Short mmCIF file of C-alpha atoms in Angstrom, two decimals:
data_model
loop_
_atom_site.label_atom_id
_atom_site.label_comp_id
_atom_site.label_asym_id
_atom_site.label_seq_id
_atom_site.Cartn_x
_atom_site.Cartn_y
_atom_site.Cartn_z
CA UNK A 1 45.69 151.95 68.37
CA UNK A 2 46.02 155.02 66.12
CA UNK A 3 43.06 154.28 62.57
CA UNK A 4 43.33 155.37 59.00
CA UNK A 5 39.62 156.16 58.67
CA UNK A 6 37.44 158.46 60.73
CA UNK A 7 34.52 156.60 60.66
CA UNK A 8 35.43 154.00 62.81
CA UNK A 9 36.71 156.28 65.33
CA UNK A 10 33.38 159.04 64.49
CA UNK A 11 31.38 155.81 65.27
CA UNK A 12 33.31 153.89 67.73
CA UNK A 13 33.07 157.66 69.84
CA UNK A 14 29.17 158.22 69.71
CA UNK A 15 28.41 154.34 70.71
CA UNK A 16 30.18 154.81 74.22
CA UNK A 17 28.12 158.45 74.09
CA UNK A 18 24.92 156.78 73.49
CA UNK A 19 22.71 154.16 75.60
CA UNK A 20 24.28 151.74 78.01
CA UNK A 21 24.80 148.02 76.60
CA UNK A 22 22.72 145.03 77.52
CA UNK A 23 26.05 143.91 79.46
CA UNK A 24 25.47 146.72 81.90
CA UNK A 25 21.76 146.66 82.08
CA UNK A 26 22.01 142.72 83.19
CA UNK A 27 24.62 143.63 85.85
CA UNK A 28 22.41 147.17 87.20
CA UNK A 29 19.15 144.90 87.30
CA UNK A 30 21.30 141.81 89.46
CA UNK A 31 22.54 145.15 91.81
CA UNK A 32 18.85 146.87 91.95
CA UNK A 33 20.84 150.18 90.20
CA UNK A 34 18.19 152.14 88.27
CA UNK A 35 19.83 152.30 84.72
CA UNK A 36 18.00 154.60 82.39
CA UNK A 37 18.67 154.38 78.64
CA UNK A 38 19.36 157.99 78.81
CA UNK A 39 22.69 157.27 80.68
CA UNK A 40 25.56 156.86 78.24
CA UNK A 41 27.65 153.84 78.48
CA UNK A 42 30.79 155.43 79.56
CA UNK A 43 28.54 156.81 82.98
CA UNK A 44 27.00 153.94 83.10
CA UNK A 45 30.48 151.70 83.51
CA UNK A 46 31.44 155.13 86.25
CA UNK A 47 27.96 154.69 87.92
CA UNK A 48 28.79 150.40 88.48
CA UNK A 49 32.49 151.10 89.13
CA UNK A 50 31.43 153.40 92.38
CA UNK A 51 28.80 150.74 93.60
CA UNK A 52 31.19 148.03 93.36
CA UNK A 53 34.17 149.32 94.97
CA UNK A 54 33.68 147.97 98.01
CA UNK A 55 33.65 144.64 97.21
CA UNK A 56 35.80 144.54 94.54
CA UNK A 57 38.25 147.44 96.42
CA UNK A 58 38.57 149.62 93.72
CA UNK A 59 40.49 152.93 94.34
CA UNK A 60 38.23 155.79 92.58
CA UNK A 61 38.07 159.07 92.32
CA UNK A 62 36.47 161.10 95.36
CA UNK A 63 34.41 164.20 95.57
CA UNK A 64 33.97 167.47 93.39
CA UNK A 65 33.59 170.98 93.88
CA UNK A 66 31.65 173.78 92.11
CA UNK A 67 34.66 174.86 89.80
CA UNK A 68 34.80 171.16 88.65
CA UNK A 69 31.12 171.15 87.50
CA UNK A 70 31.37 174.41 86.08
CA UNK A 71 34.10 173.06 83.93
CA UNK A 72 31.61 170.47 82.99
CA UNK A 73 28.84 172.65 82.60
CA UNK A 74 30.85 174.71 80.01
CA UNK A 75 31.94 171.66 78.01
CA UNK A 76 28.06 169.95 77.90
CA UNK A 77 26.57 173.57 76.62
CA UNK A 78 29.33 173.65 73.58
CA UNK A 79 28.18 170.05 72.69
CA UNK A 80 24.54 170.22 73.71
CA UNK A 81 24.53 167.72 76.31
CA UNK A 82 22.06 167.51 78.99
CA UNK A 83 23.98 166.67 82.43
CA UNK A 84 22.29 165.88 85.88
CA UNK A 85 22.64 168.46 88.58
CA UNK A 86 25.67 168.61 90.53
CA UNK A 87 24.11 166.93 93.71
CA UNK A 88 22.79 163.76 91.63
CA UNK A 89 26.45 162.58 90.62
CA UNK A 90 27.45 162.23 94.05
CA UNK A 91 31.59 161.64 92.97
CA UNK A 92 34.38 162.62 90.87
CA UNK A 93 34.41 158.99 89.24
CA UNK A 94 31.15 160.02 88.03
CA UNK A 95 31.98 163.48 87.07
CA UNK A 96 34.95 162.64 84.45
CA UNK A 97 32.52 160.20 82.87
CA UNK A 98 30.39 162.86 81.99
CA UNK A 99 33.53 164.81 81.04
CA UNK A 100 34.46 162.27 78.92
CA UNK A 101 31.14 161.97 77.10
CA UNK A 102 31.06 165.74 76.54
CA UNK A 103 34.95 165.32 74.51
CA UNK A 104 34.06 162.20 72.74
CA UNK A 105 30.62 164.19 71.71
CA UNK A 106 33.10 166.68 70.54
CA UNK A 107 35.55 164.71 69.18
CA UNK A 108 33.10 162.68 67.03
CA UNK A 109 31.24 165.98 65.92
CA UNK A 110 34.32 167.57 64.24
CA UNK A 111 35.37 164.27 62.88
CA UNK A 112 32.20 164.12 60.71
CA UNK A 113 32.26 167.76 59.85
CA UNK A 114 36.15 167.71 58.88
CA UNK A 115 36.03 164.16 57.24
CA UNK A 116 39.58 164.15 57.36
CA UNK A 117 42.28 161.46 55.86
CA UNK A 118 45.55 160.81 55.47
CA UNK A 119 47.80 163.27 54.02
CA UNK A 120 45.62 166.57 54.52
CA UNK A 121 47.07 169.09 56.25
CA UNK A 122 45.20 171.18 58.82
CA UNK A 123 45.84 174.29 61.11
CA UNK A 124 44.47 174.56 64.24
CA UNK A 125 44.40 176.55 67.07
CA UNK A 126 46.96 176.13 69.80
CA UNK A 127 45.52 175.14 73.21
CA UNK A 128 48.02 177.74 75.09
CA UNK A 129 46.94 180.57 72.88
CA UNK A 130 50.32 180.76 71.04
CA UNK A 131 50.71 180.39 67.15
CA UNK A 132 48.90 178.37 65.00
CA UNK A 133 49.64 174.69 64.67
CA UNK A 134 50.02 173.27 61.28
CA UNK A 135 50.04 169.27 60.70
CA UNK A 136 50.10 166.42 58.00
CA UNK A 137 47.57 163.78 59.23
CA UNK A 138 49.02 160.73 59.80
CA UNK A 139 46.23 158.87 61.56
CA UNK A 140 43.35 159.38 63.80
CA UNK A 141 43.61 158.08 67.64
CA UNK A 142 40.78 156.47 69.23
CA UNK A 143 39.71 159.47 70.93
CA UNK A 144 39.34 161.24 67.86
CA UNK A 145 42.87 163.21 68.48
CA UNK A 146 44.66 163.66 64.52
CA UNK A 147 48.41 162.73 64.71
CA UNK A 148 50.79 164.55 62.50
CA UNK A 149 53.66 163.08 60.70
CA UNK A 150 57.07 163.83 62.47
CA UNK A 151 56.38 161.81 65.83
CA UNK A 152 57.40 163.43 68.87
CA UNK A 153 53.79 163.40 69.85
CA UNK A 154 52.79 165.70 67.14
CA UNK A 155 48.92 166.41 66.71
CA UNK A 156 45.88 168.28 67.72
CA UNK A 157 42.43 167.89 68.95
CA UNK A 158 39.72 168.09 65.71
CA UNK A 159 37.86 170.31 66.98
CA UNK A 160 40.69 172.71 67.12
CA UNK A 161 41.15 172.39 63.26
CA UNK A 162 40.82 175.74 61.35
CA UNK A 163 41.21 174.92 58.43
CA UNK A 164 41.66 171.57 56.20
CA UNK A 165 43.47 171.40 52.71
CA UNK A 166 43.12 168.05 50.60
CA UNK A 167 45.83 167.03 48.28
CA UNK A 168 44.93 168.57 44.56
CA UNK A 169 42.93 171.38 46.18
CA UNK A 170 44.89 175.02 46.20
CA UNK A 171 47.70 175.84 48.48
CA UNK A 172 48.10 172.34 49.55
CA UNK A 173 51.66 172.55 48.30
CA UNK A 174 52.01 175.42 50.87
CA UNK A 175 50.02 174.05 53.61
CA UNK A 176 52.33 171.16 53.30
CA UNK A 177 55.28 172.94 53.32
CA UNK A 178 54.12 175.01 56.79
CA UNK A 179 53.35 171.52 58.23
CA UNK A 180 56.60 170.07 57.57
CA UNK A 181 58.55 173.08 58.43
CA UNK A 182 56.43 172.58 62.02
CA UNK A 183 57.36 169.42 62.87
CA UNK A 184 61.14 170.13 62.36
CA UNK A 185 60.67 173.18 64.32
CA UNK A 186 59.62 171.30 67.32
CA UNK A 187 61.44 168.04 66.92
CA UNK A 188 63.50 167.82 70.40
CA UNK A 189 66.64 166.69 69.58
CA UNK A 190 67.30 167.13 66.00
CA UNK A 191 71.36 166.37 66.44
CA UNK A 192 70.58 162.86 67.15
CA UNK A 193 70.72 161.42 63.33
CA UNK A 194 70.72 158.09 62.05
CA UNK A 195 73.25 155.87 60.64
CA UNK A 196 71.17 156.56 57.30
CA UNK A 197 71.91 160.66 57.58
CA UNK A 198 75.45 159.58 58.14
CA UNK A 199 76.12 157.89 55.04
CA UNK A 200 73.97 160.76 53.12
CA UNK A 201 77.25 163.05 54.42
CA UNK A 202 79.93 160.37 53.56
CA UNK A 203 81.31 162.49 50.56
CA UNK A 204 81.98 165.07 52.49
CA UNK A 205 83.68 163.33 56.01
CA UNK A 206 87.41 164.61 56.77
CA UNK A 207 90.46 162.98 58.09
CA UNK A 208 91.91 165.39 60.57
CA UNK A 209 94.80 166.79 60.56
CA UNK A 210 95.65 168.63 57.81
CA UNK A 211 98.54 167.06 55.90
CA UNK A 212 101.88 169.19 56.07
CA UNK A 213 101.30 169.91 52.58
CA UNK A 214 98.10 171.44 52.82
CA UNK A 215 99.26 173.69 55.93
CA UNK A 216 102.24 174.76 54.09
CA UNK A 217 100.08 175.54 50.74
CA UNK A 218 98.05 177.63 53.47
CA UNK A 219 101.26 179.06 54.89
CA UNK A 220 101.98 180.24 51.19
CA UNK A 221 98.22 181.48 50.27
CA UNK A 222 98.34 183.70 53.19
CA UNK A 223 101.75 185.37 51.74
CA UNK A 224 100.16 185.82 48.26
CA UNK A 225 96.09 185.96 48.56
CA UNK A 226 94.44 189.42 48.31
CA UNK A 227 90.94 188.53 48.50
CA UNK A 228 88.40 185.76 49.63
CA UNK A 229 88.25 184.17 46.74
CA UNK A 230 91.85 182.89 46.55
CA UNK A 231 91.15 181.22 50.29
CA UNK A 232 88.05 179.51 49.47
CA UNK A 233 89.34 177.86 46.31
CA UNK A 234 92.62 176.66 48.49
CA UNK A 235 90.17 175.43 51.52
CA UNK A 236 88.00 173.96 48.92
CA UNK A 237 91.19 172.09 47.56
CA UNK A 238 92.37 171.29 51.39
CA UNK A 239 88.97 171.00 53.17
CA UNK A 240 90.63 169.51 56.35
CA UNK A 241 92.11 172.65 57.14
CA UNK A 242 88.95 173.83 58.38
CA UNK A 243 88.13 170.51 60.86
CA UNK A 244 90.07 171.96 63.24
CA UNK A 245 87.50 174.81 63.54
CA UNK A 246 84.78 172.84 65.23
CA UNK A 247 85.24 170.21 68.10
CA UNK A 248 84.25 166.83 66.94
CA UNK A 249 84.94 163.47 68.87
CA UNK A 250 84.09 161.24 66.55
CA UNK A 251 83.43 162.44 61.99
CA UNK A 252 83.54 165.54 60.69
CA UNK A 253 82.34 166.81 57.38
CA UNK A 254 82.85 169.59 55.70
CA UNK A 255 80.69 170.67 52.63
CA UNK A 256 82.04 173.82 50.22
CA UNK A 257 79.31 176.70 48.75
CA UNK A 258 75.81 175.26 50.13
CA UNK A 259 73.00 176.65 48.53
CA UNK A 260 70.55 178.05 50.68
CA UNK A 261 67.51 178.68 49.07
CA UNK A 262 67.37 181.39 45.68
CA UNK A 263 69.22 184.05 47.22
CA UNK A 264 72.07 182.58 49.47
CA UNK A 265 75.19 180.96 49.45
CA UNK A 266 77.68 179.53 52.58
CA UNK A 267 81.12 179.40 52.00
CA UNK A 268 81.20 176.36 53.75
CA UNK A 269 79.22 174.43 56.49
CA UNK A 270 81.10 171.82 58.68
CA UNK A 271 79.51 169.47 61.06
CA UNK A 272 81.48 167.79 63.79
CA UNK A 273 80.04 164.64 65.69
CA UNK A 274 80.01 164.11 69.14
CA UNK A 275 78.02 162.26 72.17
CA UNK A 276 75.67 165.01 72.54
CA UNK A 277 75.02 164.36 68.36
CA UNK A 278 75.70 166.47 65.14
CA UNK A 279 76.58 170.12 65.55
CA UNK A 280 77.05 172.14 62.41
CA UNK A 281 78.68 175.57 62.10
CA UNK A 282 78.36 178.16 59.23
CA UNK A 283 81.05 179.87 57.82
CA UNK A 284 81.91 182.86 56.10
CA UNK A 285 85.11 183.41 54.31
CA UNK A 286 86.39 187.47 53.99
CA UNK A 287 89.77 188.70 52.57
CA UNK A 288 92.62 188.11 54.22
CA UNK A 289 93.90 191.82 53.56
CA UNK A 290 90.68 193.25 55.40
CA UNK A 291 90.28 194.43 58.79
CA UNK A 292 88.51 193.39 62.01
CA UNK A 293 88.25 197.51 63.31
CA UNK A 294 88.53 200.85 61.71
CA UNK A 295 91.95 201.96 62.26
CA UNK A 296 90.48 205.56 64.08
CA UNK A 297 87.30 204.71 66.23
CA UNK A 298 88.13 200.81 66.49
CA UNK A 299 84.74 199.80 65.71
CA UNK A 300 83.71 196.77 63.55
CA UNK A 301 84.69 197.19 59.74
CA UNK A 302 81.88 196.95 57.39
CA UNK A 303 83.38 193.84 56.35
CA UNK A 304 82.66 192.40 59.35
CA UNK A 305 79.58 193.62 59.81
CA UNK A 306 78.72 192.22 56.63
CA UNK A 307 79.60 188.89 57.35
CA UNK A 308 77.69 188.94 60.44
CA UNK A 309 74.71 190.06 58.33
CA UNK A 310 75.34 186.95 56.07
CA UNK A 311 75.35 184.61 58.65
CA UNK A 312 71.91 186.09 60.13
CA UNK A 313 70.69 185.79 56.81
CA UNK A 314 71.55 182.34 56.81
CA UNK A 315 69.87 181.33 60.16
CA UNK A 316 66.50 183.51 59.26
CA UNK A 317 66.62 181.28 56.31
CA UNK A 318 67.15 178.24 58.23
CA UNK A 319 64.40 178.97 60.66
CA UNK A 320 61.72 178.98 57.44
CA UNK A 321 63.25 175.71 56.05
CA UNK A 322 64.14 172.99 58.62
CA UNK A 323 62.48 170.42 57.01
CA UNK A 324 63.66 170.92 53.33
CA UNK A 325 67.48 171.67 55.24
CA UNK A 326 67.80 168.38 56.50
CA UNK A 327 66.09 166.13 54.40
CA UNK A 328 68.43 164.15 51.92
CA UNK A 329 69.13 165.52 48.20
CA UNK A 330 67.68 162.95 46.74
CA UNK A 331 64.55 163.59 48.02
CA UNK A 332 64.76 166.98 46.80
CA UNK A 333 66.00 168.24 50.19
CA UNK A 334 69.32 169.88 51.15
CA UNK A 335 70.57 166.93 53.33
CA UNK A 336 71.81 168.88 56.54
CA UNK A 337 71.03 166.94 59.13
CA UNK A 338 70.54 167.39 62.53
CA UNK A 339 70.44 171.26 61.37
CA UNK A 340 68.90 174.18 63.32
CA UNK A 341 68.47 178.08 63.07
CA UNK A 342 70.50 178.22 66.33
CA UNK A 343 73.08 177.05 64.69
CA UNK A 344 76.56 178.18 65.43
CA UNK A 345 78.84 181.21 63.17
CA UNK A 346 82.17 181.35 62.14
CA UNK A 347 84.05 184.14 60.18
CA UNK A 348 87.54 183.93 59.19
CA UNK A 349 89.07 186.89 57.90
CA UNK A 350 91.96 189.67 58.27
CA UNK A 351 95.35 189.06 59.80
CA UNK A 352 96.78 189.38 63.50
CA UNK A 353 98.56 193.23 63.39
CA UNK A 354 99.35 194.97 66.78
CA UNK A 355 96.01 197.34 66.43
CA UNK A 356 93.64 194.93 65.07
CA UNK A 357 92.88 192.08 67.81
CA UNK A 358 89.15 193.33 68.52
CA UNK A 359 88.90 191.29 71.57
CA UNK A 360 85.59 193.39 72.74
CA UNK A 361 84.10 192.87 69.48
CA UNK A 362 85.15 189.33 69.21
CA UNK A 363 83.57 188.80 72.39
CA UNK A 364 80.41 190.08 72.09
CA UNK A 365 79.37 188.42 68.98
CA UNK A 366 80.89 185.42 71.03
CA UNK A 367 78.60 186.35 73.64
CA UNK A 368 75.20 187.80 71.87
CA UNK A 369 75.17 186.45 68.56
CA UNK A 370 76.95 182.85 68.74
CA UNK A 371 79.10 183.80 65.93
CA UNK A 372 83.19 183.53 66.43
CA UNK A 373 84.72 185.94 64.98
CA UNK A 374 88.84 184.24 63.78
CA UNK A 375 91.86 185.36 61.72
CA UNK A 376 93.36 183.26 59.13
CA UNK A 377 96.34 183.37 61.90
CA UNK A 378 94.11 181.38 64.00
CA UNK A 379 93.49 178.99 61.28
CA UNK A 380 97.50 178.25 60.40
CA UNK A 381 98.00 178.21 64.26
CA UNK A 382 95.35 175.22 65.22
CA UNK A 383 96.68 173.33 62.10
CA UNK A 384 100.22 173.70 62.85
CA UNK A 385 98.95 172.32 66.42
CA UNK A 386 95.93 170.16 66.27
CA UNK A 387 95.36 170.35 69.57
CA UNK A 388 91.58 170.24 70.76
CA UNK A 389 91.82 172.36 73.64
CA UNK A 390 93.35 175.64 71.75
CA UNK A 391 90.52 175.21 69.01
CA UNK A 392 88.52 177.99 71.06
CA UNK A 393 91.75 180.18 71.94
CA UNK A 394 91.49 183.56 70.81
CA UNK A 395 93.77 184.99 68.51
CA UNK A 396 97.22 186.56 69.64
CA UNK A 397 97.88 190.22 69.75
CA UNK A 398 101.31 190.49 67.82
CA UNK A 399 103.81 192.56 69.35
CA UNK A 400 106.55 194.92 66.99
CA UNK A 401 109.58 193.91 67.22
#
């Protein structure tokens, strides 16, 4: 049962460490097992378990080899603990007792020199070696391990802790914000989000189709616009236009010009439900008068190249902000959720002309980058048929007449 305080675990760690209790002397001196009060409780229950299994048929542990007492060795110099030699603990059963005393030794050390309590944040080393862990202590378990707010098994040994910042002391803001940022990293299935999310996105859910009015006031923007602008107010008016774009089974939302940070801006971001959970896709708006290739050497315009930038921009953003992306606005949050930097790219620009498909480039961003790359062709086509299986068709290469 996880505790608020470290003291109780600290103290509830060093009592198993210290002498046996008057339980297991009585039951040594009725079995003629010599108990000294230099054996800690926990080897003292091992030492009883092994001379009782017979009669009680307990299945324990068996024998040891020299790389297990070396491991043992290694732990009881780091906590200075004095250990019998390998031939007096006759079995494994024995062996992880004195394993166990070493980590609890450990455990209960770090607890007293970190003191820590609910709502500091630590770093600590990662036991693989990798990056640094950062956490927002939650509780203490009763073998001294610190949980981390965020669940998913969050949380680190103590004596792995770095570094410890209190709440009021400097950089705690920051600490806080790395621990947070953490724990949405890691979360496992983030597109799984309650019926609580849903209802934070319920100004934004879309009927699908588009009305025939809105696909003929797209029908007549496409005749007229000359820039980006023009399509993002009409899409903004007619939202549902853009549905289409993603596959969702069940809701989809679509929110206009999310603010991402100080420095960046999505035309739109649409989310589309299904069994699997919430998958959102960014998307970036360009003229409708631009170009997918350069005319000459057929390469990617840098208009498309630009929006591919954007869109990276977006994700490296993302990836630094997980927590603050999909927490709720009102608790001064973005409210994405089920968000991640993988998330998926979409860019809508140019028109359908005879030299201008770019299936190759299409393709690879497809292919490297996750990004689609669509005409505004594409988009009148799946709204003039809403039909789920051409939502990933590519565009048409139009022929002269």
């Amino acid at each position: 049962m996880p505790e608020l305080r470290w003291q109780v675990v600290a103290e509830s760690l060093e009592r198993k460490c210290k002498a046996p209790t008057a339980e297991q002397i009585t039951i040594a001196r009725a079995l003629a097992l010599p108990l000294g009060q230099a054996t800690p409780a926990l080897v003292a229950a091992a030492e009883l378990r092994v001379l009782l299994r017979t009669p009680l048929g307990l299945a324990l542990a068996g024998d040891f080899g020299d790389a297990e007492y070396e491991v043992l060795l290694d732990l009881a110099n780091c906590t200075d603990l004095a250990v019998p030699d390998m031939d007096k603990l006759g079995c494994r059963e024995v062996l992880n007792a004195w394993l166990r005393v070493a980590r609890d030794r450990e455990s209960a050390a770090a607890l007293r020199r970190l003191e820590p309590a609910v709502d500091d944040v630590v770093t600590a080393r990662d036991r693989r070696k990798g990056p640094d862990v950062h956490g927002e202590i939650s509780s203490v378990g009763a073998n001294g391990r610190l949980h981390f707010r965020g669940g998913h098994g969050l949380g680190t040994a103590p004596h792995r802790v770095t570094r410890i910042t209190r709440p009021g002391e400097d950089g705690y803001l920051d600490q806080l914000h790395l621990a947070r940022e953490y724990a949405a990293a890691v979360q496992s299935n983030p597109a799984r989000i309650t019926r609580a999310q849903e209802a934070q996105l319920e100004r934004w859910r879309i009927s699908f189709p588009a009305t025939p009015a809105a696909i003929e006031a797209l029908r007549n923007a496409l005749e007229t616009a000359d820039d980006e602008a023009a399509m993002q107010r009409l899409l903004e008016k007619h939202p549902a236009l853009l549905a289409g774009a993603v596959v969702g089974t069940h809701d989809t939302w679509i929110r206009p010009q999310v603010q991402l940070g100080n420095h960046y801006m999505a035309d739109f971001m649409i989310a589309g439900q299904t069994s699997l959970g919430v998958r959102w896709t960014l998307v970036e708006l360009e003229s409708p008068v631009s170009r997918l290739t350069n005319p000459g050497n057929k390469r990617a315009t840098a208009t498309l190249r630009h929006a591919v930038d954007q869109i990276e921009d977006w994700r490296r953003w993302l990836s630094n902000n997980l927590h603050y992306a999909r927490s709720a606005r009102d608790a001064d949050g973005l409210g994405l959720p089920g968000i991640t930097a993988e998330v998926p790219g979409l860019i809508i620009m140019a028109r359908e002309t005879y030299d201008d498909a770019a299936a190759e480039i299409r393709e690879l961003h497809a292919r490297r980058s996750h990004i689609q790359v669509r005409t505004y062709d594409w988009l009148m086509r799946i709204n003039e048929s809403p039909d789920p299986l051409r939502r990933d068709a590519p565009d048409q290469r139009l022929r002269l007449a």
